[in-house]
CSV table of C-alpha atoms in Angstrom, one decimal:
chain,number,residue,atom,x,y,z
A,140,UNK,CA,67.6,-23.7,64.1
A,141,UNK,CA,66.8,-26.5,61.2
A,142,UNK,CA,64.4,-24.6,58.7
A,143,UNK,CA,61.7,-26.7,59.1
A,144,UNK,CA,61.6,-25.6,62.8
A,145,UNK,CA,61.6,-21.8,61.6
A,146,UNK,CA,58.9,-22.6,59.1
A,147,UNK,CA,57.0,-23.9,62.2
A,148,UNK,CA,57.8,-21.2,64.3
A,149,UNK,CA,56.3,-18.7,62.1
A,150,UNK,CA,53.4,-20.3,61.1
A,151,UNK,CA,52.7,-20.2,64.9
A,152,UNK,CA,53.6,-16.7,65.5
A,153,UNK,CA,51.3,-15.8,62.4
A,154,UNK,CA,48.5,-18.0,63.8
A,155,UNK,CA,48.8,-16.0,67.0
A,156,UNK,CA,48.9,-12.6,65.7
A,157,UNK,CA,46.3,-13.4,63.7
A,158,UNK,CA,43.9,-15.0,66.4
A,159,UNK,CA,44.8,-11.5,68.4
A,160,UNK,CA,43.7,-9.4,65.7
A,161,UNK,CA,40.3,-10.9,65.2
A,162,UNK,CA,39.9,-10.8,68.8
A,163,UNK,CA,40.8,-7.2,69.0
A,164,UNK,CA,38.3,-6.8,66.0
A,165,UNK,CA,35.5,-8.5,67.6
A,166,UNK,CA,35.8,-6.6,71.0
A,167,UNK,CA,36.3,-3.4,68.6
A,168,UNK,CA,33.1,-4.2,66.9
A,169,UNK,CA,30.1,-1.5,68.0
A,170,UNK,CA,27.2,-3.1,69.6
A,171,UNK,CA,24.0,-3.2,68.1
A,172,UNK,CA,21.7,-0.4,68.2
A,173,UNK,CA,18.7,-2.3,69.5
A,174,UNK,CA,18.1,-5.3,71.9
A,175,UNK,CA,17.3,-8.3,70.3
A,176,UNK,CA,13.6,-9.2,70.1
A,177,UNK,CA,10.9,-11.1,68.9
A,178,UNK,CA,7.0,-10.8,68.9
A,179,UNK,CA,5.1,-14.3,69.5
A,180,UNK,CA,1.7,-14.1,68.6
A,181,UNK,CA,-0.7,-16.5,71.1
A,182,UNK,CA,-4.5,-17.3,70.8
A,183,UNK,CA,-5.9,-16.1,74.7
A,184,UNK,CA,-8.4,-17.3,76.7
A,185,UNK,CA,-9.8,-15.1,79.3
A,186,UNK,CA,-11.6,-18.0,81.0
A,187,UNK,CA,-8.5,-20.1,81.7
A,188,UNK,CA,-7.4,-20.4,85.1
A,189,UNK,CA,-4.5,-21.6,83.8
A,190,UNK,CA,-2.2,-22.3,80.4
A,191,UNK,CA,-4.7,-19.4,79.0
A,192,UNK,CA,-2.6,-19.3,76.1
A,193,UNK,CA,-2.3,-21.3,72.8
A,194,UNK,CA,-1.2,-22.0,69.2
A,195,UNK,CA,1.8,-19.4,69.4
A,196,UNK,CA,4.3,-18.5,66.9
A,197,UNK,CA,7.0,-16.3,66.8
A,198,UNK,CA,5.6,-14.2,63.9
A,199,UNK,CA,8.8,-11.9,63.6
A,200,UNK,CA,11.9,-14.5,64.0
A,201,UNK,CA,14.6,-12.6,62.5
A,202,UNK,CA,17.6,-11.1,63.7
A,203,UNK,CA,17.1,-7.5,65.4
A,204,UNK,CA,15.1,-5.9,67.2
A,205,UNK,CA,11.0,-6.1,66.8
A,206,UNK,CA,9.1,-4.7,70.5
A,207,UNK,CA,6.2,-2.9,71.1
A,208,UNK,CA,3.4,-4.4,69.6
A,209,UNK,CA,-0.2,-2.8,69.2
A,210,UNK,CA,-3.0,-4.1,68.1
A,211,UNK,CA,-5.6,-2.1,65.9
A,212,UNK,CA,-9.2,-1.4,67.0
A,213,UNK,CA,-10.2,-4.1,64.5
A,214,UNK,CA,-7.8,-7.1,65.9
A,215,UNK,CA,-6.9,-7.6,62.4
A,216,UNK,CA,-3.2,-6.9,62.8
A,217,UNK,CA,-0.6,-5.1,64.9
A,218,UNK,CA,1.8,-2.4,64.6
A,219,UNK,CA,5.4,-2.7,66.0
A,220,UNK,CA,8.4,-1.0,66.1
A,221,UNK,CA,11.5,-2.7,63.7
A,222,UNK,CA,15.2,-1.7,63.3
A,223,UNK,CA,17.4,-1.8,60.3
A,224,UNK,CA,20.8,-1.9,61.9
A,225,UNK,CA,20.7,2.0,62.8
A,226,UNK,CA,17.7,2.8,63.8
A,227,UNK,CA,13.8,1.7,63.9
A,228,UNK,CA,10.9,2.3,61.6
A,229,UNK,CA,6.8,1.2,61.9
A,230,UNK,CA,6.1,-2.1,60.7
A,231,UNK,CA,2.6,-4.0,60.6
A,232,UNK,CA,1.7,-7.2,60.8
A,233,UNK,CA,-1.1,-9.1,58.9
A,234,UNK,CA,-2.2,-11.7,61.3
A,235,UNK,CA,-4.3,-13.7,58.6
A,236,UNK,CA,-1.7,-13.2,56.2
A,237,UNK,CA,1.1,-13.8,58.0
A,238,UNK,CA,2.8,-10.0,55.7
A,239,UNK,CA,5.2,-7.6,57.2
A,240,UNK,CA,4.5,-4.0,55.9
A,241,UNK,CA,6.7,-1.3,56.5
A,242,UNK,CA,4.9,2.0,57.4
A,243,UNK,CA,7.1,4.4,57.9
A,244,UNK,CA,11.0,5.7,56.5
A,245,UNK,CA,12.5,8.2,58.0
A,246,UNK,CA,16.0,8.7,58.9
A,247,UNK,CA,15.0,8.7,62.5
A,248,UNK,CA,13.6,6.3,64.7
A,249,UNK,CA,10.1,6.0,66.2
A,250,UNK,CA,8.6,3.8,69.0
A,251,UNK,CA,5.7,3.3,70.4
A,252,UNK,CA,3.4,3.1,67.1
A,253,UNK,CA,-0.2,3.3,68.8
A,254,UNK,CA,-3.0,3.6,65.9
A,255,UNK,CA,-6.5,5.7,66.2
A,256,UNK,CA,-9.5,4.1,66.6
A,257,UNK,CA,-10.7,4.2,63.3
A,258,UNK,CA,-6.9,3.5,62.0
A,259,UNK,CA,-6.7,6.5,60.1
A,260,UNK,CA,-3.6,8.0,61.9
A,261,UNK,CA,-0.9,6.3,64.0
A,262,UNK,CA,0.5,8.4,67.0
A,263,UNK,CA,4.6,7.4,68.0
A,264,UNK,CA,7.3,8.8,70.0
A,265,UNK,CA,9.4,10.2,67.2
A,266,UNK,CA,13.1,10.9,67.9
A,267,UNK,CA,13.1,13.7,65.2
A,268,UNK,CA,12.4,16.1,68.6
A,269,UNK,CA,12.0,13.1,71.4
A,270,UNK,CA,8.1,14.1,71.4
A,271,UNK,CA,4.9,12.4,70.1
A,272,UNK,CA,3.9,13.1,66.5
A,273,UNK,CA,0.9,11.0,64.0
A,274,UNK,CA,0.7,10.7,60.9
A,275,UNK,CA,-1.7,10.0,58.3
A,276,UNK,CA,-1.7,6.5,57.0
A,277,UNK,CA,-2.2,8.1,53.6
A,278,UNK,CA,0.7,9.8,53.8
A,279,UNK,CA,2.9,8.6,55.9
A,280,UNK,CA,5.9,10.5,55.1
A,281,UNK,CA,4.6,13.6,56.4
A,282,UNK,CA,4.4,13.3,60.0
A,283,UNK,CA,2.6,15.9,62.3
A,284,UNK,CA,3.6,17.2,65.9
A,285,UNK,CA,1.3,16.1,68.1
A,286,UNK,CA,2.2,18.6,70.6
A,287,UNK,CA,2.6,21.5,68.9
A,288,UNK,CA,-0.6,23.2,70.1
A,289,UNK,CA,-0.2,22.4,73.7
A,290,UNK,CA,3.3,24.0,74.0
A,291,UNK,CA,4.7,21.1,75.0
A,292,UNK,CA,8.5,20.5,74.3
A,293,UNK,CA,9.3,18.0,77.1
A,294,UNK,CA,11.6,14.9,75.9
A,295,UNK,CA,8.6,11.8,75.8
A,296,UNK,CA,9.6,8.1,76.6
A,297,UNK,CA,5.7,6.6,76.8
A,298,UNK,CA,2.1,7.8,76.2
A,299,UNK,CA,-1.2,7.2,75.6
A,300,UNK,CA,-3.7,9.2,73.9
A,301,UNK,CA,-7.6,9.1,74.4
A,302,UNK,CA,-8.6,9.8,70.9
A,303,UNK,CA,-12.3,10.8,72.0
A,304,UNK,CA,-11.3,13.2,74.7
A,305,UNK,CA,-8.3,14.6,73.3
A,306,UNK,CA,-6.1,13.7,76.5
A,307,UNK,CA,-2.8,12.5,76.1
A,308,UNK,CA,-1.2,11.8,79.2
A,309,UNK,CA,3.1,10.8,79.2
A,310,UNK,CA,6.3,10.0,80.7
A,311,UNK,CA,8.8,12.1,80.4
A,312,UNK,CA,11.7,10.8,79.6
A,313,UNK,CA,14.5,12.4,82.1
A,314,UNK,CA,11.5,14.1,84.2
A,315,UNK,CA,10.7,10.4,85.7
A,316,UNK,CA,6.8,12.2,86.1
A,317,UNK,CA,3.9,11.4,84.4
A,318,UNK,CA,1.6,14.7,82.9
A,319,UNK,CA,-1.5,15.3,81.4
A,320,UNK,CA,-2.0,17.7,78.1
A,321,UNK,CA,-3.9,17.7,75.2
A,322,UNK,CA,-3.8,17.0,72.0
A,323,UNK,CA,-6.1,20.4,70.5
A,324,UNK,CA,-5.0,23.3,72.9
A,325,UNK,CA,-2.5,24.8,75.3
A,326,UNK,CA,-2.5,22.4,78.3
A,327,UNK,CA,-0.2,21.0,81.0
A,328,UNK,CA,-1.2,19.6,84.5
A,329,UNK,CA,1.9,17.4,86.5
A,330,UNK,CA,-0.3,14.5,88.4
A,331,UNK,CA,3.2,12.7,89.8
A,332,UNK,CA,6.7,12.0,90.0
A,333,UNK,CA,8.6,9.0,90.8
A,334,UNK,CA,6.6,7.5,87.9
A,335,UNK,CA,8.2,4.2,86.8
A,336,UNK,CA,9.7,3.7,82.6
A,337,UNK,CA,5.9,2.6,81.2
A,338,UNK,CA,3.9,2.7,78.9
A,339,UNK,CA,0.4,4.6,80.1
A,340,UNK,CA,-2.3,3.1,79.2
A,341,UNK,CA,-6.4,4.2,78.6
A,342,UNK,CA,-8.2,1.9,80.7
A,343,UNK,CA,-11.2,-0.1,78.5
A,344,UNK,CA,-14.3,1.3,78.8
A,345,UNK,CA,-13.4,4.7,80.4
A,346,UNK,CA,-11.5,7.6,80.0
A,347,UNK,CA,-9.1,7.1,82.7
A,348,UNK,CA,-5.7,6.3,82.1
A,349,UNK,CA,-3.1,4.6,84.3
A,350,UNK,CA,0.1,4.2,84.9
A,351,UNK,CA,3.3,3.2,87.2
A,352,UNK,CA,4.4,4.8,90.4
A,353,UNK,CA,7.0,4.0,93.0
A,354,UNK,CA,5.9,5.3,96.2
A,355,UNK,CA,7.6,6.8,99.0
A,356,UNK,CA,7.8,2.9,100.7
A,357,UNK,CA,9.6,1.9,97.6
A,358,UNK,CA,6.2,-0.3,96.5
A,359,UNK,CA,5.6,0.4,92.5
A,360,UNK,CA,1.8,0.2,92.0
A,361,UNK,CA,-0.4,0.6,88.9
A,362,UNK,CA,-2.4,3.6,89.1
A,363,UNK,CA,-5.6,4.9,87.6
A,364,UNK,CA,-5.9,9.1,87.0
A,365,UNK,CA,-9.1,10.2,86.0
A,366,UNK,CA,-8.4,13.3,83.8
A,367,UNK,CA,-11.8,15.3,84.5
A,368,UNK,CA,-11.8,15.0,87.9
A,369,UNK,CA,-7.7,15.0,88.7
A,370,UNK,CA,-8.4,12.0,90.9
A,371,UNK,CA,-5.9,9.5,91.0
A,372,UNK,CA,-6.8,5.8,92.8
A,373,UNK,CA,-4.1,2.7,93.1
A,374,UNK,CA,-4.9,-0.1,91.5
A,375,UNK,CA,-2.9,-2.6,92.4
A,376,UNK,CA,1.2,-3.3,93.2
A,377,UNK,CA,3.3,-4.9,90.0
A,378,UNK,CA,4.4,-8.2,90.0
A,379,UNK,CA,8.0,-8.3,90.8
A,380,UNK,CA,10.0,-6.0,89.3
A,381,UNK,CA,8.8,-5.7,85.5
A,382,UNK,CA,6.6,-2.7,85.1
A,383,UNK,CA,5.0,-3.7,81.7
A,384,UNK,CA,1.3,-4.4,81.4
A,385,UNK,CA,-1.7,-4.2,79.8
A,386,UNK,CA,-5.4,-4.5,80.1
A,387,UNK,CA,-7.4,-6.6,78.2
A,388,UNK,CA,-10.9,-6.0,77.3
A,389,UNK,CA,-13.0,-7.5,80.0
A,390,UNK,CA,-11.3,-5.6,82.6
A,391,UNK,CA,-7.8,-7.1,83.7
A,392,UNK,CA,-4.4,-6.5,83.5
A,393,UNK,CA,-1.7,-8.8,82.4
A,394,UNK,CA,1.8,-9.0,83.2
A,395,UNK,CA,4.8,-10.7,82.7
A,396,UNK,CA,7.6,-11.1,85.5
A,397,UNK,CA,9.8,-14.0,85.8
A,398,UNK,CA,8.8,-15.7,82.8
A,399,UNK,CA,5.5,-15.9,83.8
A,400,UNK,CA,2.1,-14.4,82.9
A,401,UNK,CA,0.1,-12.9,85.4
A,402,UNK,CA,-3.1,-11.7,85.7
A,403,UNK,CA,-5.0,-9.4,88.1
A,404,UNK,CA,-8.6,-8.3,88.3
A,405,UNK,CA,-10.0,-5.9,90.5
A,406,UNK,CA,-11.9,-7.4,93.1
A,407,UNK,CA,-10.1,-10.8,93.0
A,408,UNK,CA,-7.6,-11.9,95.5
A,409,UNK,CA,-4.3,-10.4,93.7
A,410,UNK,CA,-1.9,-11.2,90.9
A,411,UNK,CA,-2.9,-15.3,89.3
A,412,UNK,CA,-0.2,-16.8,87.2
A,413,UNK,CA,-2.1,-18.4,84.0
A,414,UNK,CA,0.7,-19.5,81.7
A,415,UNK,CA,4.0,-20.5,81.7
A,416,UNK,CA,6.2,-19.0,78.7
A,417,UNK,CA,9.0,-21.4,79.0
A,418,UNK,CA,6.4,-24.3,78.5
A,419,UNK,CA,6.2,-21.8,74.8
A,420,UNK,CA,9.8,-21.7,74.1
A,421,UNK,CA,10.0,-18.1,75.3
A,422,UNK,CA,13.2,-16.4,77.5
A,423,UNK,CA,13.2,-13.1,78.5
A,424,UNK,CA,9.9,-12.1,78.1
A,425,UNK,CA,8.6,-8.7,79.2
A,426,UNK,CA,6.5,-6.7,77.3
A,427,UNK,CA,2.7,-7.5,76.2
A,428,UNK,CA,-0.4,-6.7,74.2
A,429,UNK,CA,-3.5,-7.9,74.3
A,430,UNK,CA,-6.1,-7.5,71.1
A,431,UNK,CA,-9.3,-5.2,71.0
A,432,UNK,CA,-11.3,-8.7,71.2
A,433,UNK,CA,-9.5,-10.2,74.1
A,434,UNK,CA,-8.3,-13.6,71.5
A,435,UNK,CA,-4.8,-12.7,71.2
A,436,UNK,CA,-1.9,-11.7,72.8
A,437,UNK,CA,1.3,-10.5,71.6
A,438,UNK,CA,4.4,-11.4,73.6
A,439,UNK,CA,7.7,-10.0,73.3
A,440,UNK,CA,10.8,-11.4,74.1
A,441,UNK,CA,13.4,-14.5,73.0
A,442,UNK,CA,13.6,-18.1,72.3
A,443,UNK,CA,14.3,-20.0,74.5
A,444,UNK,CA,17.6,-22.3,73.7
């Protein structure tokens, strides 16, 4: 073989082995940790029939993962959860600022940051024993158990606490139930299984909390429980098949299912779609958050290509 055609030959065959080798790398490469999100922030109006939402920015737009927005009594800004490659930490977001503040390092991950009414303390799911601690925002690195006097060591996924009652009610995380217990004292009543991966959620202007339940017909509905009286009253069925809501102020509940926003109000005749995310620029939407004064809404998901 002339030399020139040997030269060729393995220039080629490195070329090849080398092409293989990345390809082996990149398939051997782990997958990140965390989904890849972003948080738009949108001005809301509650009037709108339709296109109720405005002026939005994606306020994260970085690479990783940024979910669970919630806003603090004060609409001010929000808290979210944020990862660094390995795992997640609380962040907050200035809205008039436009600042990112980290609240929170610890070697573990938390979720779910939901702050006190007065903003004092900031409740989480905290992977340090899968269960729901607060902290102090004074001192932040020395996290409390929030369950510690209830006795409670099941594994949390969701929850929401009712800071003037004490109640906490959760999901626990390989239970697929829902339970209520306290935050001050010994307490555990089951109110349901088949509950659906949610976030629970106290409903404005009460002390009732609801949350998602599939139902023997296979129909997933949004539930209220009263914790005084043990009652429990359905609401309404989801939208679809995306079991993330909220409620806003005046009374509704907002969710997202197909790239759509939806809203429902009791009384009305169902789910109304009122804005369109793609006409935003947003894929993949799922999760949302509304502010304390019904103007804003925080939407999680992508940009659209």
């Amino acid at each position: 073989m002339p030399l020139s055609h040997s030269i060729h030959a393995l220039c080629a065959s490195l070329l090849l082995s080398g092409a293989a080798h990345a390809q082996e790398a990149a398939e051997d490469a782990p997958s990140p940790a965390f989904p890849e999100t972003e948080i738009f922030l949108f001005d809301y109006d509650a009037e709108a029939d339709a296109n109720a939402l405005s002026d939005g920015a994606n306020v994260t737009s970085r690479a990783g993962y940024d979910n669970q927005p919630f806003f603090t009594k004060d609409s001010a800004t929000f808290l979210y959860s944020r990862d660094d490659g390995t795992q997640t930490d609380i962040w907050e977001y200035d809205i008039a600022r436009g600042t990112h503040t980290q609240i929170t390092r610890t070697p573990e991950s938390e979720f779910s940051p939901t702050p006190s009414p007065d903003n004092r303390t900031i409740s989480m799911v905290f992977e340090r024993n899968n269960s729901i601690w607060h902290l102090d925002r004074s001192t932040p690195d020395a996290p409390q158990w929030s369950l510690e006097a209830a006795g409670v060591t099941e594994p949390v996924g969701y929850f929401a606490r009712n800071h003037a009652t004490g109640d906490i009610l959760f999901w626990s995380r390989y239970g697929f139930s829902v339970a209520l217990t306290h935050a001050d004292k010994p307490a555990y009543h089951f109110i349901s299984g088949h509950a659906v991966p949610a976030t629970p959620m106290v409903i404005p202007g009460t002390d009732m909390i609801s949350f998602v339940h599939r139902q023997t017909n296979e129909e997933v509905w949004i539930k209220a429980f009263d914790p005084e009286t043990r009652a429990i009253r359905p609401l309404t069925p989801i939208v679809g098949a995306n079991a993330n809501y909220t409620w806003s102020l005046d009374g509704a509940i907002l969710q997202i299912e197909d790239g759509k926003l939806h809203r429902w109000r009791e009384g009305g005749d169902g789910w109304d779609e009122i804005a369109d995310l793609a006409q935003h620029g947003i894929a993949s939407a799922a999760r949302i958050a509304v502010s304390p004064d019904g103007r804003r809404i925080a939407i999680v998901g992508l940009p659209a290509e």
